[in-house]
Amino acid sequence: MTIKLTFMSASIALTFAGSALAQVPAGYPADYQKIIDGARKEAKLVIYSATDSKAAQPLIKDFNVLYPGVKVEYSDMNSTEVYNRFISEAAAGGNTADVVWSSAMDLQMRLASEGNALKYRSHEAGKLPAWAVWNDSAYGTTFEPAAIVYNKRLLTGNEIPRTHAAFAAIIKQEKFRDKVTTYDIEKSGVGFMFMTADGRENPQFGELQNAFGVAKVRVQSSTGTMLERISSGENLIGYNVLGSYALVRAKTDPSLGVVLPADYTLIMSRVQFINKAARNPNAAKLWMDYLLSVRGQTVIANESKLFAIRADVTGETTSAELIKIIGEKNVKPIPVHPSLLEYLAPAKRMAFLKQWKDTAGKK
């Protein structure tokens, strides 16, 4: 389902009509004013995103405080929909997004590496980890863990796995038959990316797949559905659940427990790029710089709860705090790099999905 939101209050619009957008941010070159002026003339920004509108709204609201008058049209879709809609509209030469922001890092890298991304060196790029920037075109914006989520009412003690190997062993028990969930990797872009990353990282990945088959795993296309079913007890445990959403919900849902695996925890970063053919390129550059700035990252950490990627941002949901919890050697960021395209090659993808169906997917 696509959710489209437009943000700009009447009072902001009136303010915009009689004034410049904003001052050049501190530390930026004076000629950045040209980008601000260009965005003022464009007066619009179209974003396609796999980030829930509820999480994105604080960012858009704060962006409009800084740059009043830029009307943000925000379309919230699942990661596969983001990809398919962008490529179909771009191929037709019609209106499409100025900015594409998605958790399916591999699909984003395919779009960027195939020439859809504008090369723009963000003024905040130097504050990001080296693995989070590719070719001054694609940028990681968050630091989100893949988690194991379980029902705290129904699982206790040794039934709660702390590592990937323990998870594979536990779900083979009769109690977990038809009670384990994960992403449908055929339909969920982020789910496929997490599972292929596991395939590279986990030396016992075959055992994990077999365990899913024994448990008769139930697959879903969204994080929200998995969390609902674990909370209700319909499922006992979920694998590779997007940790940012799970940790936020667990604060208010006493039924949910979250484990960040002690052997390794995959880290996903929502990748963003500016459309090379953007109709509002200046507004897109303002958004990119804002999202990567200390101010934008502070909103990501403390209001959107998506885990800030910058090391100099403080708050509970930041990369620095997550690294303290997991341990630096056990944090495994998935790099913003064309190496992610390996499993998107048709033959490789089909082989991986066939192996999944033959083992984890067997009923």
Tab-separated table of C-alpha atoms in Angstrom:
chain	number	residue	atom	x	y	z
A	1	MET	CA	0.000	0.000	0.000
A	2	THR	CA	1.251	3.457	-0.897
A	3	ILE	CA	0.712	6.311	1.539
A	4	LYS	CA	1.181	9.810	0.172
A	5	LEU	CA	1.514	12.797	2.480
A	6	THR	CA	1.988	16.471	1.704
A	7	PHE	CA	3.524	18.770	4.305
A	8	MET	CA	3.376	22.565	4.345
A	9	SER	CA	1.223	24.641	6.644
A	10	ALA	CA	-0.578	27.788	5.517
A	11	SER	CA	1.440	29.926	7.948
A	12	ILE	CA	4.690	28.526	6.593
A	13	ALA	CA	3.553	29.248	3.049
A	14	LEU	CA	2.828	32.878	3.949
A	15	THR	CA	6.198	33.248	5.631
A	16	PHE	CA	7.865	31.814	2.560
A	17	ALA	CA	6.173	34.230	0.214
A	18	GLY	CA	7.971	37.214	1.636
A	19	SER	CA	11.375	35.943	2.669
A	20	ALA	CA	14.359	33.889	1.657
A	21	LEU	CA	14.250	30.219	2.524
A	22	ALA	CA	16.983	30.224	5.120
A	23	GLN	CA	20.509	31.227	5.903
A	24	VAL	CA	23.439	29.152	4.713
A	25	PRO	CA	24.161	26.504	7.393
A	26	ALA	CA	27.184	27.147	9.585
A	27	GLY	CA	30.372	25.815	8.022
A	28	TYR	CA	28.918	25.595	4.517
A	29	PRO	CA	30.416	27.642	1.631
A	30	ALA	CA	28.767	30.966	0.830
A	31	ASP	CA	27.724	29.790	-2.625
A	32	TYR	CA	25.377	27.264	-0.976
A	33	GLN	CA	22.951	30.177	-1.093
A	34	LYS	CA	22.449	29.348	-4.785
A	35	ILE	CA	21.043	25.938	-3.807
A	36	ILE	CA	18.760	27.552	-1.233
A	37	ASP	CA	17.542	30.100	-3.766
A	38	GLY	CA	17.019	27.375	-6.353
A	39	ALA	CA	14.947	25.340	-3.900
A	40	ARG	CA	12.862	28.431	-3.136
A	41	LYS	CA	11.963	28.682	-6.816
A	42	GLU	CA	11.213	24.979	-7.102
A	43	ALA	CA	9.027	25.095	-3.969
A	44	LYS	CA	8.507	21.326	-4.018
A	45	LEU	CA	10.223	18.045	-3.133
A	46	VAL	CA	8.958	14.556	-4.043
A	47	ILE	CA	10.251	11.647	-1.929
A	48	TYR	CA	9.605	7.938	-2.481
A	49	SER	CA	10.472	6.011	0.646
A	50	ALA	CA	10.168	2.722	2.494
A	51	THR	CA	10.365	4.562	5.826
A	52	ASP	CA	7.030	4.640	7.642
A	53	SER	CA	5.381	8.042	7.374
A	54	LYS	CA	5.065	8.138	11.169
A	55	ALA	CA	8.860	7.913	11.493
A	56	ALA	CA	9.446	10.365	8.645
A	57	GLN	CA	7.012	13.044	9.814
A	58	PRO	CA	9.313	14.575	12.492
A	59	LEU	CA	12.050	14.945	9.871
A	60	ILE	CA	9.764	16.576	7.351
A	61	LYS	CA	8.338	18.909	9.980
A	62	ASP	CA	11.817	20.019	11.078
A	63	PHE	CA	12.980	20.368	7.468
A	64	ASN	CA	10.062	22.729	6.855
A	65	VAL	CA	11.106	24.796	9.879
A	66	LEU	CA	14.496	25.296	8.246
A	67	TYR	CA	13.207	25.640	4.686
A	68	PRO	CA	9.640	26.928	4.792
A	69	GLY	CA	7.807	26.838	1.507
A	70	VAL	CA	9.300	23.637	0.113
A	71	LYS	CA	6.210	21.467	-0.136
A	72	VAL	CA	7.246	17.880	0.662
A	73	GLU	CA	5.248	15.180	-1.093
A	74	TYR	CA	6.135	11.977	0.736
A	75	SER	CA	5.029	8.578	-0.574
A	76	ASP	CA	5.427	5.671	1.858
A	77	MET	CA	5.639	2.218	0.220
A	78	ASN	CA	7.299	-1.102	0.883
A	79	SER	CA	10.824	-1.419	-0.460
A	80	THR	CA	9.907	-3.436	-3.555
A	81	GLU	CA	7.169	-0.963	-4.463
A	82	VAL	CA	9.627	1.931	-4.182
A	83	TYR	CA	11.940	0.259	-6.678
A	84	ASN	CA	9.260	-0.829	-9.136
A	85	ARG	CA	7.425	2.481	-9.136
A	86	PHE	CA	10.580	4.515	-9.654
A	87	ILE	CA	11.911	2.443	-12.541
A	88	SER	CA	8.549	2.289	-14.321
A	89	GLU	CA	7.971	6.048	-14.058
A	90	ALA	CA	11.550	6.891	-14.995
A	91	ALA	CA	11.384	4.611	-18.041
A	92	ALA	CA	8.162	6.292	-19.157
A	93	GLY	CA	9.741	9.740	-18.828
A	94	GLY	CA	6.978	10.962	-16.535
A	95	ASN	CA	6.931	12.561	-13.111
A	96	THR	CA	8.720	10.560	-10.459
A	97	ALA	CA	10.669	11.075	-7.244
A	98	ASP	CA	13.358	13.684	-6.672
A	99	VAL	CA	14.735	11.591	-3.807
A	100	VAL	CA	14.580	7.814	-3.315
A	101	TRP	CA	15.108	6.538	0.252
A	102	SER	CA	14.821	2.841	1.016
A	103	SER	CA	15.845	0.069	3.387
A	104	ALA	CA	16.435	-2.338	0.466
A	105	MET	CA	20.084	-1.397	0.157
A	106	ASP	CA	20.744	-3.764	-2.749
A	107	LEU	CA	17.885	-2.392	-4.847
A	108	GLN	CA	19.017	1.150	-4.099
A	109	MET	CA	22.548	0.288	-5.204
A	110	ARG	CA	21.206	-1.208	-8.416
A	111	LEU	CA	19.399	2.037	-9.197
A	112	ALA	CA	22.395	4.173	-8.262
A	113	SER	CA	24.996	2.092	-10.097
A	114	GLU	CA	22.855	1.980	-13.248
A	115	GLY	CA	23.076	5.753	-13.574
A	116	ASN	CA	19.905	6.946	-11.860
A	117	ALA	CA	21.680	8.813	-9.053
A	118	LEU	CA	22.892	12.384	-9.229
A	119	LYS	CA	26.521	12.749	-8.213
A	120	TYR	CA	26.402	15.192	-5.324
A	121	ARG	CA	29.011	15.452	-2.589
A	122	SER	CA	26.983	16.223	0.497
A	123	HIS	CA	28.588	18.749	2.800
A	124	GLU	CA	28.040	16.212	5.595
A	125	ALA	CA	29.656	13.245	3.810
A	126	GLY	CA	32.897	13.493	5.765
A	127	LYS	CA	31.027	12.800	9.011
A	128	LEU	CA	29.729	9.424	7.834
A	129	PRO	CA	31.496	6.057	8.050
A	130	ALA	CA	33.446	5.315	4.868
A	131	TRP	CA	31.267	2.237	4.187
A	132	ALA	CA	28.139	4.431	4.085
A	133	VAL	CA	29.092	6.586	1.074
A	134	TRP	CA	29.370	5.384	-2.525
A	135	ASN	CA	30.661	7.527	-5.377
A	136	ASP	CA	29.239	10.730	-3.836
A	137	SER	CA	25.895	9.431	-5.071
A	138	ALA	CA	24.383	6.959	-2.600
A	139	TYR	CA	24.397	7.591	1.152
A	140	GLY	CA	23.591	5.467	4.169
A	141	THR	CA	21.449	7.478	6.575
A	142	THR	CA	20.719	5.151	9.531
A	143	PHE	CA	22.299	2.360	11.606
A	144	GLU	CA	19.582	-0.246	12.174
A	145	PRO	CA	20.075	-3.773	13.519
A	146	ALA	CA	18.526	-7.037	12.346
A	147	ALA	CA	16.996	-8.517	15.500
A	148	ILE	CA	15.445	-11.656	16.897
A	149	VAL	CA	12.061	-10.790	18.438
A	150	TYR	CA	10.148	-13.123	20.752
A	151	ASN	CA	7.009	-13.278	22.869
A	152	LYS	CA	8.056	-12.646	26.491
A	153	ARG	CA	4.903	-14.224	27.901
A	154	LEU	CA	5.467	-17.525	26.116
A	155	LEU	CA	9.253	-17.910	25.981
A	156	THR	CA	11.623	-17.773	28.932
A	157	GLY	CA	15.138	-18.743	29.984
A	158	ASN	CA	16.957	-21.070	27.598
A	159	GLU	CA	14.133	-20.802	25.066
A	160	ILE	CA	15.419	-17.316	24.204
A	161	PRO	CA	18.320	-17.620	21.698
A	162	ARG	CA	21.278	-15.244	21.989
A	163	THR	CA	23.152	-16.297	18.843
A	164	HIS	CA	22.298	-17.431	15.324
A	165	ALA	CA	23.379	-20.987	16.110
A	166	ALA	CA	21.194	-21.068	19.214
A	167	PHE	CA	18.244	-19.779	17.202
A	168	ALA	CA	18.680	-22.555	14.613
A	169	ALA	CA	18.824	-25.191	17.352
A	170	ILE	CA	15.863	-23.897	19.361
A	171	ILE	CA	13.339	-23.572	16.523
A	172	LYS	CA	13.719	-27.268	15.675
A	173	GLN	CA	11.802	-28.066	18.862
A	174	GLU	CA	8.190	-29.171	18.469
A	175	LYS	CA	6.975	-26.126	20.417
A	176	PHE	CA	8.078	-23.866	17.554
A	177	ARG	CA	6.344	-25.747	14.737
A	178	ASP	CA	4.326	-23.195	12.711
A	179	LYS	CA	5.303	-20.542	15.292
A	180	VAL	CA	8.379	-18.960	13.657
A	181	THR	CA	8.214	-15.973	11.327
A	182	THR	CA	10.540	-13.999	9.083
A	183	TYR	CA	10.295	-11.887	5.941
A	184	ASP	CA	8.983	-13.328	2.697
A	185	ILE	CA	12.262	-12.931	0.825
A	186	GLU	CA	10.526	-13.136	-2.565
A	187	LYS	CA	8.371	-10.092	-1.780
A	188	SER	CA	10.386	-8.088	0.755
A	189	GLY	CA	13.463	-6.321	-0.559
A	190	VAL	CA	14.940	-5.783	2.900
A	191	GLY	CA	14.151	-9.384	3.838
A	192	PHE	CA	16.013	-10.744	0.810
A	193	MET	CA	18.962	-8.453	1.522
A	194	PHE	CA	19.191	-9.542	5.171
A	195	MET	CA	19.024	-13.226	4.257
A	196	THR	CA	21.705	-13.003	1.565
A	197	ALA	CA	23.892	-11.066	4.017
A	198	ASP	CA	23.399	-13.939	6.470
A	199	GLY	CA	24.461	-16.312	3.736
A	200	ARG	CA	27.779	-14.466	3.477
A	201	GLU	CA	28.308	-13.933	7.210
A	202	ASN	CA	27.053	-17.137	8.843
A	203	PRO	CA	29.240	-20.240	8.296
A	204	GLN	CA	26.292	-22.379	9.434
A	205	PHE	CA	23.738	-20.786	7.127
A	206	GLY	CA	22.693	-24.165	5.717
A	207	GLU	CA	21.769	-25.333	9.216
A	208	LEU	CA	19.704	-22.202	9.700
A	209	GLN	CA	17.777	-22.823	6.488
A	210	ASN	CA	17.127	-26.431	7.465
A	211	ALA	CA	15.874	-25.292	10.868
A	212	PHE	CA	13.381	-22.962	9.199
A	213	GLY	CA	12.131	-25.949	7.203
A	214	VAL	CA	11.686	-28.070	10.337
A	215	ALA	CA	9.801	-25.217	12.018
A	216	LYS	CA	7.623	-24.667	8.939
A	217	VAL	CA	8.432	-20.964	9.003
A	218	ARG	CA	5.628	-18.471	8.348
A	219	VAL	CA	6.696	-15.577	6.137
A	220	GLN	CA	5.405	-12.008	5.992
A	221	SER	CA	6.116	-9.047	3.754
A	222	SER	CA	6.168	-6.395	6.490
A	223	THR	CA	7.770	-5.793	9.875
A	224	GLY	CA	4.482	-4.593	11.345
A	225	THR	CA	2.694	-7.856	10.581
A	226	MET	CA	5.476	-9.913	12.162
A	227	LEU	CA	5.429	-7.801	15.323
A	228	GLU	CA	1.641	-8.085	15.592
A	229	ARG	CA	1.714	-11.869	15.293
A	230	ILE	CA	4.548	-12.276	17.785
A	231	SER	CA	2.818	-9.966	20.260
A	232	SER	CA	-0.462	-11.886	19.992
A	233	GLY	CA	1.257	-15.256	20.428
A	234	GLU	CA	0.240	-16.500	16.982
A	235	ASN	CA	3.993	-16.704	16.404
A	236	LEU	CA	6.510	-17.227	19.195
A	237	ILE	CA	9.612	-15.782	17.583
A	238	GLY	CA	10.745	-13.757	14.562
A	239	TYR	CA	14.054	-13.652	12.723
A	240	ASN	CA	15.856	-10.728	11.043
A	241	VAL	CA	13.117	-8.361	12.169
A	242	LEU	CA	14.020	-4.711	11.591
A	243	GLY	CA	15.333	-3.787	15.015
A	244	SER	CA	14.572	-0.076	14.910
A	245	TYR	CA	10.825	-0.724	14.659
A	246	ALA	CA	10.944	-3.664	17.085
A	247	LEU	CA	12.817	-1.793	19.824
A	248	VAL	CA	10.416	1.160	19.648
A	249	ARG	CA	7.352	-1.073	19.890
A	250	ALA	CA	8.860	-3.162	22.688
A	251	LYS	CA	8.980	-0.057	24.899
A	252	THR	CA	5.174	0.031	24.981
A	253	ASP	CA	4.332	-3.630	24.325
A	254	PRO	CA	5.172	-5.850	27.331
A	255	SER	CA	4.741	-8.978	25.208
A	256	LEU	CA	7.747	-8.248	22.995
A	257	GLY	CA	11.380	-9.053	23.759
A	258	VAL	CA	14.253	-8.115	21.424
A	259	VAL	CA	17.617	-9.871	21.059
A	260	LEU	CA	20.592	-8.404	19.199
A	261	PRO	CA	22.581	-11.596	18.462
A	262	ALA	CA	25.852	-11.837	20.376
A	263	ASP	CA	27.809	-13.602	17.627
A	264	TYR	CA	27.107	-10.912	15.020
A	265	THR	CA	24.393	-8.373	14.378
A	266	LEU	CA	23.742	-7.225	10.822
A	267	ILE	CA	23.366	-3.470	10.443
A	268	MET	CA	21.166	-2.064	7.708
A	269	SER	CA	21.402	1.569	6.609
A	270	ARG	CA	18.563	3.194	4.688
A	271	VAL	CA	20.157	4.308	1.432
A	272	GLN	CA	19.208	7.585	-0.169
A	273	PHE	CA	20.072	9.118	-3.508
A	274	ILE	CA	18.953	12.084	-5.578
A	275	ASN	CA	17.364	11.254	-8.920
A	276	LYS	CA	19.724	12.305	-11.703
A	277	ALA	CA	16.677	13.602	-13.585
A	278	ALA	CA	15.091	15.264	-10.536
A	279	ARG	CA	12.676	18.065	-11.352
A	280	ASN	CA	13.551	19.716	-8.042
A	281	PRO	CA	17.285	19.052	-7.679
A	282	ASN	CA	18.034	21.966	-5.361
A	283	ALA	CA	15.314	20.994	-2.900
A	284	ALA	CA	16.647	17.441	-3.078
A	285	LYS	CA	20.155	18.628	-2.175
A	286	LEU	CA	18.786	20.568	0.794
A	287	TRP	CA	17.003	17.440	2.000
A	288	MET	CA	20.085	15.260	1.555
A	289	ASP	CA	22.294	17.645	3.527
A	290	TYR	CA	19.654	18.106	6.205
A	291	LEU	CA	19.124	14.362	6.712
A	292	LEU	CA	22.875	13.789	7.128
A	293	SER	CA	23.480	16.844	9.325
A	294	VAL	CA	23.795	16.753	13.120
A	295	ARG	CA	20.360	18.350	13.353
A	296	GLY	CA	18.689	15.841	11.024
A	297	GLN	CA	20.474	12.897	12.601
A	298	THR	CA	19.425	14.065	16.057
A	299	VAL	CA	15.789	13.955	14.894
A	300	ILE	CA	16.394	10.487	13.417
A	301	ALA	CA	17.765	9.304	16.768
A	302	ASN	CA	15.430	10.948	19.230
A	303	GLU	CA	12.128	11.355	17.378
A	304	SER	CA	12.090	8.955	14.410
A	305	LYS	CA	13.934	6.287	16.476
A	306	LEU	CA	15.727	4.902	13.414
A	307	PHE	CA	19.268	4.972	14.902
A	308	ALA	CA	21.522	7.821	13.770
A	309	ILE	CA	24.529	6.778	11.719
A	310	ARG	CA	26.744	9.707	12.753
A	311	ALA	CA	29.079	8.980	15.662
A	312	ASP	CA	28.814	12.558	16.970
A	313	VAL	CA	25.054	12.395	17.638
A	314	THR	CA	23.869	11.631	21.149
A	315	GLY	CA	20.765	9.734	22.208
A	316	GLU	CA	19.569	6.230	22.941
A	317	THR	CA	18.971	5.245	19.326
A	318	THR	CA	22.394	6.021	17.854
A	319	SER	CA	25.186	4.001	16.304
A	320	ALA	CA	27.428	4.800	19.276
A	321	GLU	CA	24.953	3.383	21.810
A	322	LEU	CA	24.226	0.318	19.690
A	323	ILE	CA	27.929	-0.460	19.332
A	324	LYS	CA	28.286	-0.256	23.117
A	325	ILE	CA	25.509	-2.835	23.523
A	326	ILE	CA	26.625	-5.287	20.837
A	327	GLY	CA	30.381	-4.776	20.911
A	328	GLU	CA	32.317	-3.247	18.055
A	329	LYS	CA	33.688	-6.545	16.733
A	330	ASN	CA	30.193	-8.055	16.537
A	331	VAL	CA	28.615	-5.194	14.594
A	332	LYS	CA	28.439	-6.093	10.886
A	333	PRO	CA	27.330	-3.136	8.755
A	334	ILE	CA	26.114	-3.985	5.269
A	335	PRO	CA	28.170	-1.624	3.056
A	336	VAL	CA	26.689	0.876	0.624
A	337	HIS	CA	28.514	-0.675	-2.305
A	338	PRO	CA	27.842	-2.417	-5.651
A	339	SER	CA	28.945	-5.710	-4.055
A	340	LEU	CA	25.328	-5.853	-2.866
A	341	LEU	CA	24.294	-6.535	-6.442
A	342	GLU	CA	25.740	-10.062	-6.358
A	343	TYR	CA	22.458	-11.734	-5.439
A	344	LEU	CA	20.367	-9.508	-7.704
A	345	ALA	CA	21.858	-11.127	-10.800
A	346	PRO	CA	18.940	-13.218	-12.158
A	347	ALA	CA	20.729	-16.568	-12.053
A	348	LYS	CA	22.148	-15.964	-8.583
A	349	ARG	CA	18.826	-14.725	-7.224
A	350	MET	CA	16.903	-17.679	-8.646
A	351	ALA	CA	19.441	-20.127	-7.237
A	352	PHE	CA	19.246	-18.538	-3.785
A	353	LEU	CA	15.435	-18.539	-3.797
A	354	LYS	CA	15.352	-22.158	-4.995
A	355	GLN	CA	17.681	-23.199	-2.172
A	356	TRP	CA	15.463	-21.309	0.285
A	357	LYS	CA	12.312	-23.029	-0.979
A	358	ASP	CA	13.926	-26.450	-1.015
A	359	THR	CA	15.073	-26.127	2.618
A	360	ALA	CA	13.529	-23.307	4.661
A	361	GLY	CA	10.386	-23.153	2.562
A	362	LYS	CA	9.468	-26.813	2.625
A	363	LYS	CA	6.140	-27.635	4.314
